[in-house]
mmCIF file with all atom_site columns, C-alpha atoms in Angstrom:
data_model
loop_
_atom_site.group_PDB
_atom_site.id
_atom_site.type_symbol
_atom_site.label_atom_id
_atom_site.label_alt_id
_atom_site.label_comp_id
_atom_site.label_asym_id
_atom_site.label_entity_id
_atom_site.label_seq_id
_atom_site.pdbx_PDB_ins_code
_atom_site.Cartn_x
_atom_site.Cartn_y
_atom_site.Cartn_z
_atom_site.occupancy
_atom_site.B_iso_or_equiv
_atom_site.pdbx_formal_charge
_atom_site.auth_seq_id
_atom_site.auth_comp_id
_atom_site.auth_asym_id
_atom_site.auth_atom_id
_atom_site.pdbx_PDB_model_num
ATOM 1   C CA . MET A 1 1   ? 0.108   0.159  -0.158  1.00 0.00 ? 1   MET A CA 1
ATOM 2   C CA . ALA A 1 2   ? 2.877   2.281  1.132   1.00 0.00 ? 2   ALA A CA 1
ATOM 3   C CA . PHE A 1 3   ? 4.601   1.565  -2.435  1.00 0.00 ? 3   PHE A CA 1
ATOM 4   C CA . ALA A 1 4   ? 1.602   2.252  -4.174  1.00 0.00 ? 4   ALA A CA 1
ATOM 5   C CA . PHE A 1 5   ? 1.141   5.908  -2.434  1.00 0.00 ? 5   PHE A CA 1
ATOM 6   C CA . PHE A 1 6   ? 4.955   6.913  -3.727  1.00 0.00 ? 6   PHE A CA 1
ATOM 7   C CA . LEU A 1 7   ? 4.023   5.493  -6.824  1.00 0.00 ? 7   LEU A CA 1
ATOM 8   C CA . LEU A 1 8   ? 1.257   7.761  -7.393  1.00 0.00 ? 8   LEU A CA 1
ATOM 9   C CA . LEU A 1 9   ? 3.091   10.799 -5.492  1.00 0.00 ? 9   LEU A CA 1
ATOM 10  C CA . PHE A 1 10  ? 6.076   10.185 -7.720  1.00 0.00 ? 10  PHE A CA 1
ATOM 11  C CA . HIS A 1 11  ? 3.845   10.181 -11.015 1.00 0.00 ? 11  HIS A CA 1
ATOM 12  C CA . TYR A 1 12  ? 2.183   13.416 -10.088 1.00 0.00 ? 12  TYR A CA 1
ATOM 13  C CA . ASN A 1 13  ? 5.300   15.291 -9.265  1.00 0.00 ? 13  ASN A CA 1
ATOM 14  C CA . ALA A 1 14  ? 7.213   13.651 -12.750 1.00 0.00 ? 14  ALA A CA 1
ATOM 15  C CA . VAL A 1 15  ? 3.656   15.088 -14.538 1.00 0.00 ? 15  VAL A CA 1
ATOM 16  C CA . CYS A 1 16  ? 3.506   18.208 -12.762 1.00 0.00 ? 16  CYS A CA 1
ATOM 17  C CA . GLN A 1 17  ? 6.901   19.387 -12.558 1.00 0.00 ? 17  GLN A CA 1
ATOM 18  C CA . LYS A 1 18  ? 7.363   23.177 -11.994 1.00 0.00 ? 18  LYS A CA 1
ATOM 19  C CA . LEU A 1 19  ? 9.143   25.260 -14.464 1.00 0.00 ? 19  LEU A CA 1
ATOM 20  C CA . LYS A 1 20  ? 11.957  27.538 -13.094 1.00 0.00 ? 20  LYS A CA 1
ATOM 21  C CA . VAL A 1 21  ? 13.576  30.625 -14.815 1.00 0.00 ? 21  VAL A CA 1
ATOM 22  C CA . GLY A 1 22  ? 16.443  29.557 -16.953 1.00 0.00 ? 22  GLY A CA 1
ATOM 23  C CA . ASP A 1 23  ? 14.558  26.498 -18.357 1.00 0.00 ? 23  ASP A CA 1
ATOM 24  C CA . LYS A 1 24  ? 13.356  26.609 -22.117 1.00 0.00 ? 24  LYS A CA 1
ATOM 25  C CA . SER A 1 25  ? 9.757   27.221 -22.524 1.00 0.00 ? 25  SER A CA 1
ATOM 26  C CA . PRO A 1 26  ? 7.475   24.168 -23.499 1.00 0.00 ? 26  PRO A CA 1
ATOM 27  C CA . ASP A 1 27  ? 6.752   24.296 -27.030 1.00 0.00 ? 27  ASP A CA 1
ATOM 28  C CA . PHE A 1 28  ? 3.492   23.565 -27.940 1.00 0.00 ? 28  PHE A CA 1
ATOM 29  C CA . GLU A 1 29  ? 0.927   23.725 -31.036 1.00 0.00 ? 29  GLU A CA 1
ATOM 30  C CA . ALA A 1 30  ? -2.786  24.213 -30.202 1.00 0.00 ? 30  ALA A CA 1
ATOM 31  C CA . ILE A 1 31  ? -5.965  25.593 -31.696 1.00 0.00 ? 31  ILE A CA 1
ATOM 32  C CA . ASP A 1 32  ? -7.340  28.626 -30.438 1.00 0.00 ? 32  ASP A CA 1
ATOM 33  C CA . THR A 1 33  ? -11.115 30.153 -30.237 1.00 0.00 ? 33  THR A CA 1
ATOM 34  C CA . ASN A 1 34  ? -10.943 31.548 -34.158 1.00 0.00 ? 34  ASN A CA 1
ATOM 35  C CA . GLY A 1 35  ? -9.905  28.249 -35.072 1.00 0.00 ? 35  GLY A CA 1
ATOM 36  C CA . ASP A 1 36  ? -6.216  28.998 -35.872 1.00 0.00 ? 36  ASP A CA 1
ATOM 37  C CA . THR A 1 37  ? -3.360  26.876 -35.418 1.00 0.00 ? 37  THR A CA 1
ATOM 38  C CA . LEU A 1 38  ? -0.867  28.654 -32.896 1.00 0.00 ? 38  LEU A CA 1
ATOM 39  C CA . LYS A 1 39  ? 2.760   27.388 -32.263 1.00 0.00 ? 39  LYS A CA 1
ATOM 40  C CA . LEU A 1 40  ? 5.169   28.725 -29.777 1.00 0.00 ? 40  LEU A CA 1
ATOM 41  C CA . SER A 1 41  ? 8.072   28.047 -31.697 1.00 0.00 ? 41  SER A CA 1
ATOM 42  C CA . ASN A 1 42  ? 6.203   30.522 -34.487 1.00 0.00 ? 42  ASN A CA 1
ATOM 43  C CA . TYR A 1 43  ? 6.764   33.422 -31.832 1.00 0.00 ? 43  TYR A CA 1
ATOM 44  C CA . LYS A 1 44  ? 10.633  32.863 -31.950 1.00 0.00 ? 44  LYS A CA 1
ATOM 45  C CA . GLY A 1 45  ? 12.295  36.816 -32.342 1.00 0.00 ? 45  GLY A CA 1
ATOM 46  C CA . GLN A 1 46  ? 9.661   37.699 -29.727 1.00 0.00 ? 46  GLN A CA 1
ATOM 47  C CA . LYS A 1 47  ? 8.642   38.010 -26.068 1.00 0.00 ? 47  LYS A CA 1
ATOM 48  C CA . VAL A 1 48  ? 5.478   36.065 -24.745 1.00 0.00 ? 48  VAL A CA 1
ATOM 49  C CA . MET A 1 49  ? 3.386   36.016 -21.780 1.00 0.00 ? 49  MET A CA 1
ATOM 50  C CA . ILE A 1 50  ? 1.524   32.733 -21.115 1.00 0.00 ? 50  ILE A CA 1
ATOM 51  C CA . ALA A 1 51  ? -0.778  33.058 -18.886 1.00 0.00 ? 51  ALA A CA 1
ATOM 52  C CA . PHE A 1 52  ? -3.024  30.514 -17.389 1.00 0.00 ? 52  PHE A CA 1
ATOM 53  C CA . PHE A 1 53  ? -6.421  30.414 -16.319 1.00 0.00 ? 53  PHE A CA 1
ATOM 54  C CA . ARG A 1 54  ? -9.392  28.115 -14.409 1.00 0.00 ? 54  ARG A CA 1
ATOM 55  C CA . TYR A 1 55  ? -12.363 27.901 -16.692 1.00 0.00 ? 55  TYR A CA 1
ATOM 56  C CA . ALA A 1 56  ? -14.484 30.904 -18.713 1.00 0.00 ? 56  ALA A CA 1
ATOM 57  C CA . GLY A 1 57  ? -16.997 31.431 -16.071 1.00 0.00 ? 57  GLY A CA 1
ATOM 58  C CA . CYS A 1 58  ? -14.515 31.947 -13.382 1.00 0.00 ? 58  CYS A CA 1
ATOM 59  C CA . PRO A 1 59  ? -15.089 35.426 -12.109 1.00 0.00 ? 59  PRO A CA 1
ATOM 60  C CA . VAL A 1 60  ? -11.354 36.106 -10.865 1.00 0.00 ? 60  VAL A CA 1
ATOM 61  C CA . CYS A 1 61  ? -10.169 34.754 -14.445 1.00 0.00 ? 61  CYS A CA 1
ATOM 62  C CA . ASN A 1 62  ? -12.721 37.375 -15.771 1.00 0.00 ? 62  ASN A CA 1
ATOM 63  C CA . PHE A 1 63  ? -11.232 40.212 -13.762 1.00 0.00 ? 63  PHE A CA 1
ATOM 64  C CA . ARG A 1 64  ? -7.818  39.386 -15.143 1.00 0.00 ? 64  ARG A CA 1
ATOM 65  C CA . VAL A 1 65  ? -8.733  39.133 -18.333 1.00 0.00 ? 65  VAL A CA 1
ATOM 66  C CA . HIS A 1 66  ? -10.220 42.351 -18.227 1.00 0.00 ? 66  HIS A CA 1
ATOM 67  C CA . ASP A 1 67  ? -6.967  44.104 -16.639 1.00 0.00 ? 67  ASP A CA 1
ATOM 68  C CA . LEU A 1 68  ? -4.770  42.531 -19.400 1.00 0.00 ? 68  LEU A CA 1
ATOM 69  C CA . ILE A 1 69  ? -6.968  43.517 -22.281 1.00 0.00 ? 69  ILE A CA 1
ATOM 70  C CA . GLU A 1 70  ? -7.074  47.396 -20.567 1.00 0.00 ? 70  GLU A CA 1
ATOM 71  C CA . ASN A 1 71  ? -2.944  47.138 -20.097 1.00 0.00 ? 71  ASN A CA 1
ATOM 72  C CA . TYR A 1 72  ? -2.929  45.380 -23.877 1.00 0.00 ? 72  TYR A CA 1
ATOM 73  C CA . ASP A 1 73  ? -1.260  48.411 -25.439 1.00 0.00 ? 73  ASP A CA 1
ATOM 74  C CA . SER A 1 74  ? 1.406   48.986 -22.790 1.00 0.00 ? 74  SER A CA 1
ATOM 75  C CA . ILE A 1 75  ? 2.261   45.385 -22.347 1.00 0.00 ? 75  ILE A CA 1
ATOM 76  C CA . LEU A 1 76  ? 2.506   45.348 -26.357 1.00 0.00 ? 76  LEU A CA 1
ATOM 77  C CA . SER A 1 77  ? 4.866   48.717 -25.567 1.00 0.00 ? 77  SER A CA 1
ATOM 78  C CA . LYS A 1 78  ? 6.970   46.606 -23.807 1.00 0.00 ? 78  LYS A CA 1
ATOM 79  C CA . GLY A 1 79  ? 7.200   43.810 -26.517 1.00 0.00 ? 79  GLY A CA 1
ATOM 80  C CA . TYR A 1 80  ? 5.073   41.127 -25.181 1.00 0.00 ? 80  TYR A CA 1
ATOM 81  C CA . LYS A 1 81  ? 2.167   39.258 -27.043 1.00 0.00 ? 81  LYS A CA 1
ATOM 82  C CA . ILE A 1 82  ? -0.217  37.291 -24.850 1.00 0.00 ? 82  ILE A CA 1
ATOM 83  C CA . ILE A 1 83  ? -1.279  33.687 -25.009 1.00 0.00 ? 83  ILE A CA 1
ATOM 84  C CA . ALA A 1 84  ? -4.337  33.223 -22.674 1.00 0.00 ? 84  ALA A CA 1
ATOM 85  C CA . ILE A 1 85  ? -5.078  29.416 -21.751 1.00 0.00 ? 85  ILE A CA 1
ATOM 86  C CA . TYR A 1 86  ? -8.181  27.898 -20.335 1.00 0.00 ? 86  TYR A CA 1
ATOM 87  C CA . GLU A 1 87  ? -9.633  24.655 -18.692 1.00 0.00 ? 87  GLU A CA 1
ATOM 88  C CA . SER A 1 88  ? -12.658 25.197 -20.683 1.00 0.00 ? 88  SER A CA 1
ATOM 89  C CA . ASP A 1 89  ? -12.621 24.007 -24.344 1.00 0.00 ? 89  ASP A CA 1
ATOM 90  C CA . ASN A 1 90  ? -12.448 26.552 -27.574 1.00 0.00 ? 90  ASN A CA 1
ATOM 91  C CA . VAL A 1 91  ? -16.645 26.295 -28.049 1.00 0.00 ? 91  VAL A CA 1
ATOM 92  C CA . THR A 1 92  ? -17.488 27.313 -24.131 1.00 0.00 ? 92  THR A CA 1
ATOM 93  C CA . LEU A 1 93  ? -14.600 30.088 -24.567 1.00 0.00 ? 93  LEU A CA 1
ATOM 94  C CA . LYS A 1 94  ? -16.052 31.391 -28.107 1.00 0.00 ? 94  LYS A CA 1
ATOM 95  C CA . GLU A 1 95  ? -19.315 31.935 -26.472 1.00 0.00 ? 95  GLU A CA 1
ATOM 96  C CA . TYR A 1 96  ? -17.482 33.707 -23.317 1.00 0.00 ? 96  TYR A CA 1
ATOM 97  C CA . LEU A 1 97  ? -15.574 35.801 -25.577 1.00 0.00 ? 97  LEU A CA 1
ATOM 98  C CA . SER A 1 98  ? -18.730 37.140 -27.195 1.00 0.00 ? 98  SER A CA 1
ATOM 99  C CA . GLU A 1 99  ? -19.230 39.712 -25.139 1.00 0.00 ? 99  GLU A CA 1
ATOM 100 C CA . THR A 1 100 ? -16.098 40.772 -24.864 1.00 0.00 ? 100 THR A CA 1
ATOM 101 C CA . LYS A 1 101 ? -13.347 41.464 -27.816 1.00 0.00 ? 101 LYS A CA 1
ATOM 102 C CA . VAL A 1 102 ? -10.136 40.406 -26.855 1.00 0.00 ? 102 VAL A CA 1
ATOM 103 C CA . PRO A 1 103 ? -7.196  41.323 -28.675 1.00 0.00 ? 103 PRO A CA 1
ATOM 104 C CA . PHE A 1 104 ? -4.965  38.395 -28.045 1.00 0.00 ? 104 PHE A CA 1
ATOM 105 C CA . PRO A 1 105 ? -5.357  34.850 -28.727 1.00 0.00 ? 105 PRO A CA 1
ATOM 106 C CA . ILE A 1 106 ? -6.910  32.056 -26.149 1.00 0.00 ? 106 ILE A CA 1
ATOM 107 C CA . ILE A 1 107 ? -6.626  28.372 -26.332 1.00 0.00 ? 107 ILE A CA 1
ATOM 108 C CA . GLY A 1 108 ? -9.238  26.002 -24.344 1.00 0.00 ? 108 GLY A CA 1
ATOM 109 C CA . ASP A 1 109 ? -7.049  23.370 -23.189 1.00 0.00 ? 109 ASP A CA 1
ATOM 110 C CA . PRO A 1 110 ? -9.644  20.721 -21.658 1.00 0.00 ? 110 PRO A CA 1
ATOM 111 C CA . ASN A 1 111 ? -7.635  17.901 -21.309 1.00 0.00 ? 111 ASN A CA 1
ATOM 112 C CA . LEU A 1 112 ? -5.266  19.942 -19.742 1.00 0.00 ? 112 LEU A CA 1
ATOM 113 C CA . LYS A 1 113 ? -1.910  18.697 -22.134 1.00 0.00 ? 113 LYS A CA 1
ATOM 114 C CA . LEU A 1 114 ? -0.229  22.497 -21.515 1.00 0.00 ? 114 LEU A CA 1
ATOM 115 C CA . TYR A 1 115 ? -1.413  22.559 -18.090 1.00 0.00 ? 115 TYR A CA 1
ATOM 116 C CA . LYS A 1 116 ? 0.716   19.407 -17.509 1.00 0.00 ? 116 LYS A CA 1
ATOM 117 C CA . GLU A 1 117 ? 3.560   20.685 -19.915 1.00 0.00 ? 117 GLU A CA 1
ATOM 118 C CA . TYR A 1 118 ? 3.814   23.821 -17.484 1.00 0.00 ? 118 TYR A CA 1
ATOM 119 C CA . GLY A 1 119 ? 3.305   22.385 -14.324 1.00 0.00 ? 119 GLY A CA 1
ATOM 120 C CA . VAL A 1 120 ? 0.275   24.226 -13.524 1.00 0.00 ? 120 VAL A CA 1
ATOM 121 C CA . GLN A 1 121 ? -1.121  22.785 -10.635 1.00 0.00 ? 121 GLN A CA 1
ATOM 122 C CA . LYS A 1 122 ? -4.653  22.297 -8.382  1.00 0.00 ? 122 LYS A CA 1
ATOM 123 C CA . SER A 1 123 ? -4.283  23.098 -4.738  1.00 0.00 ? 123 SER A CA 1
ATOM 124 C CA . PHE A 1 124 ? -7.664  22.266 -2.389  1.00 0.00 ? 124 PHE A CA 1
ATOM 125 C CA . TRP A 1 125 ? -5.332  24.227 0.396   1.00 0.00 ? 125 TRP A CA 1
ATOM 126 C CA . LYS A 1 126 ? -4.933  27.442 -1.661  1.00 0.00 ? 126 LYS A CA 1
ATOM 127 C CA . MET A 1 127 ? -8.315  27.303 -3.136  1.00 0.00 ? 127 MET A CA 1
ATOM 128 C CA . LEU A 1 128 ? -9.710  27.228 0.435   1.00 0.00 ? 128 LEU A CA 1
ATOM 129 C CA . GLY A 1 129 ? -6.847  29.929 1.225   1.00 0.00 ? 129 GLY A CA 1
ATOM 130 C CA . SER A 1 130 ? -8.453  32.693 -1.158  1.00 0.00 ? 130 SER A CA 1
ATOM 131 C CA . ALA A 1 131 ? -11.597 32.903 1.041   1.00 0.00 ? 131 ALA A CA 1
ATOM 132 C CA . PHE A 1 132 ? -9.534  34.574 3.796   1.00 0.00 ? 132 PHE A CA 1
ATOM 133 C CA . LYS A 1 133 ? -7.658  36.588 1.445   1.00 0.00 ? 133 LYS A CA 1
ATOM 134 C CA . LYS A 1 134 ? -8.667  40.110 0.259   1.00 0.00 ? 134 LYS A CA 1
ATOM 135 C CA . GLN A 1 135 ? -7.169  40.199 -3.167  1.00 0.00 ? 135 GLN A CA 1
ATOM 136 C CA . PRO A 1 136 ? -8.830  37.052 -4.552  1.00 0.00 ? 136 PRO A CA 1
ATOM 137 C CA . MET A 1 137 ? -12.487 37.944 -3.174  1.00 0.00 ? 137 MET A CA 1
ATOM 138 C CA . GLN A 1 138 ? -12.388 41.003 -4.382  1.00 0.00 ? 138 GLN A CA 1
ATOM 139 C CA . ALA A 1 139 ? -11.344 39.774 -8.000  1.00 0.00 ? 139 ALA A CA 1
ATOM 140 C CA . MET A 1 140 ? -14.115 37.526 -7.610  1.00 0.00 ? 140 MET A CA 1
ATOM 141 C CA . LYS A 1 141 ? -16.955 40.343 -6.799  1.00 0.00 ? 141 LYS A CA 1
ATOM 142 C CA . LYS A 1 142 ? -15.645 42.406 -9.747  1.00 0.00 ? 142 LYS A CA 1
ATOM 143 C CA . GLY A 1 143 ? -15.138 39.699 -12.326 1.00 0.00 ? 143 GLY A CA 1
ATOM 144 C CA . GLY A 1 144 ? -18.539 38.614 -11.418 1.00 0.00 ? 144 GLY A CA 1
ATOM 145 C CA . LYS A 1 145 ? -20.142 42.088 -12.484 1.00 0.00 ? 145 LYS A CA 1
ATOM 146 C CA . LEU A 1 146 ? -18.551 41.759 -15.971 1.00 0.00 ? 146 LEU A CA 1
ATOM 147 C CA . PHE A 1 147 ? -20.411 39.563 -17.670 1.00 0.00 ? 147 PHE A CA 1
ATOM 148 C CA . SER A 1 148 ? -24.180 39.347 -18.314 1.00 0.00 ? 148 SER A CA 1
ATOM 149 C CA . LYS A 1 149 ? -24.220 36.011 -19.213 1.00 0.00 ? 149 LYS A CA 1
ATOM 150 C CA . LYS A 1 150 ? -22.908 32.926 -16.834 1.00 0.00 ? 150 LYS A CA 1
ATOM 151 C CA . HIS A 1 151 ? -21.136 30.492 -17.674 1.00 0.00 ? 151 HIS A CA 1
ATOM 152 C CA . LYS A 1 152 ? -21.392 26.791 -16.375 1.00 0.00 ? 152 LYS A CA 1
ATOM 153 C CA . ARG A 1 153 ? -18.012 25.683 -14.460 1.00 0.00 ? 153 ARG A CA 1
ATOM 154 C CA . ASP A 1 154 ? -16.383 23.437 -16.940 1.00 0.00 ? 154 ASP A CA 1
ATOM 155 C CA . GLY A 1 155 ? -13.195 23.272 -15.156 1.00 0.00 ? 155 GLY A CA 1
ATOM 156 C CA . SER A 1 156 ? -11.431 22.405 -11.344 1.00 0.00 ? 156 SER A CA 1
ATOM 157 C CA . LEU A 1 157 ? -11.824 25.102 -8.696  1.00 0.00 ? 157 LEU A CA 1
ATOM 158 C CA . SER A 1 158 ? -8.893  24.141 -7.338  1.00 0.00 ? 158 SER A CA 1
ATOM 159 C CA . ARG A 1 159 ? -6.789  24.946 -10.340 1.00 0.00 ? 159 ARG A CA 1
ATOM 160 C CA . ILE A 1 160 ? -4.313  27.836 -9.404  1.00 0.00 ? 160 ILE A CA 1
ATOM 161 C CA . PRO A 1 161 ? -2.999  30.265 -12.153 1.00 0.00 ? 161 PRO A CA 1
ATOM 162 C CA . ALA A 1 162 ? 0.448   30.640 -13.478 1.00 0.00 ? 162 ALA A CA 1
ATOM 163 C CA . ASP A 1 163 ? 2.813   33.464 -15.420 1.00 0.00 ? 163 ASP A CA 1
ATOM 164 C CA . PHE A 1 164 ? 5.328   32.802 -17.759 1.00 0.00 ? 164 PHE A CA 1
ATOM 165 C CA . LEU A 1 165 ? 7.575   35.460 -19.434 1.00 0.00 ? 165 LEU A CA 1
ATOM 166 C CA . VAL A 1 166 ? 9.252   33.895 -22.433 1.00 0.00 ? 166 VAL A CA 1
ATOM 167 C CA . ASP A 1 167 ? 12.233  35.706 -24.231 1.00 0.00 ? 167 ASP A CA 1
ATOM 168 C CA . GLU A 1 168 ? 12.920  36.132 -27.976 1.00 0.00 ? 168 GLU A CA 1
ATOM 169 C CA . ASN A 1 169 ? 14.930  32.866 -27.974 1.00 0.00 ? 169 ASN A CA 1
ATOM 170 C CA . GLY A 1 170 ? 12.132  30.523 -25.844 1.00 0.00 ? 170 GLY A CA 1
ATOM 171 C CA . ILE A 1 171 ? 13.622  30.759 -22.474 1.00 0.00 ? 171 ILE A CA 1
ATOM 172 C CA . LEU A 1 172 ? 11.642  31.593 -19.356 1.00 0.00 ? 172 LEU A CA 1
ATOM 173 C CA . THR A 1 173 ? 12.654  34.891 -17.886 1.00 0.00 ? 173 THR A CA 1
ATOM 174 C CA . THR A 1 174 ? 9.425   35.044 -14.934 1.00 0.00 ? 174 THR A CA 1
ATOM 175 C CA . VAL A 1 175 ? 8.065   31.914 -13.674 1.00 0.00 ? 175 VAL A CA 1
ATOM 176 C CA . HIS A 1 176 ? 4.974   32.751 -11.554 1.00 0.00 ? 176 HIS A CA 1
ATOM 177 C CA . TYR A 1 177 ? 2.728   30.157 -9.954  1.00 0.00 ? 177 TYR A CA 1
ATOM 178 C CA . GLY A 1 178 ? -0.142  31.583 -7.957  1.00 0.00 ? 178 GLY A CA 1
ATOM 179 C CA . ASN A 1 179 ? -0.417  31.539 -4.293  1.00 0.00 ? 179 ASN A CA 1
ATOM 180 C CA . ASN A 1 180 ? -4.301  31.640 -4.482  1.00 0.00 ? 180 ASN A CA 1
ATOM 181 C CA . ILE A 1 181 ? -6.884  31.811 -6.987  1.00 0.00 ? 181 ILE A CA 1
ATOM 182 C CA . GLY A 1 182 ? -6.263  35.218 -7.930  1.00 0.00 ? 182 GLY A CA 1
ATOM 183 C CA . ASP A 1 183 ? -2.562  35.393 -7.727  1.00 0.00 ? 183 ASP A CA 1
ATOM 184 C CA . HIS A 1 184 ? -1.030  36.148 -11.316 1.00 0.00 ? 184 HIS A CA 1
ATOM 185 C CA . LEU A 1 185 ? 2.287   38.070 -11.933 1.00 0.00 ? 185 LEU A CA 1
ATOM 186 C CA . PRO A 1 186 ? 1.706   41.602 -11.018 1.00 0.00 ? 186 PRO A CA 1
ATOM 187 C CA . LEU A 1 187 ? 1.387   43.668 -14.278 1.00 0.00 ? 187 LEU A CA 1
ATOM 188 C CA . ILE A 1 188 ? 4.159   46.106 -12.957 1.00 0.00 ? 188 ILE A CA 1
ATOM 189 C CA . GLU A 1 189 ? 6.513   43.012 -13.686 1.00 0.00 ? 189 GLU A CA 1
ATOM 190 C CA . ILE A 1 190 ? 5.517   42.878 -17.332 1.00 0.00 ? 190 ILE A CA 1
ATOM 191 C CA . LEU A 1 191 ? 5.668   46.932 -17.597 1.00 0.00 ? 191 LEU A CA 1
ATOM 192 C CA . LYS A 1 192 ? 8.895   47.326 -15.744 1.00 0.00 ? 192 LYS A CA 1
#
């Protein structure tokens, strides 16, 4: 029994190993919500921000996406392209995006392939701890008002966000694994 537990623990850590600054960003190919094939390798020579979210109906995620939209020109002026990744499928995301024009690609990853490649984890305890932190609770309240249409939860409540900044050579220059459901890389870190 103990052997099986350690085998499961090893497997989970092997599959969801966190990346670190200086690592090569895992390359990927995925279909975005517009039906376009997006390859990270096509961004060679450009800086990229890769942001991982929970699911389309997540109010905290909605708040962060609107923050990225509002600061999009400033982020672009620093040379960064943005790629957003959700647990929801592209059909649900396309419906979600019908209320707001988003100027960057969004990828649905319901099979969690990219989440595993980037080591984006779930944590019941971090999710639970979010209820006692001011920032995620404010983001949840504000994000819940951003969309008139409510979307069903089609992802994990305990998924913790992560953000990655990738340089022109595909190397991770910033790795931010959240400490709660609303903990994303502060925009000031991108805009400095």
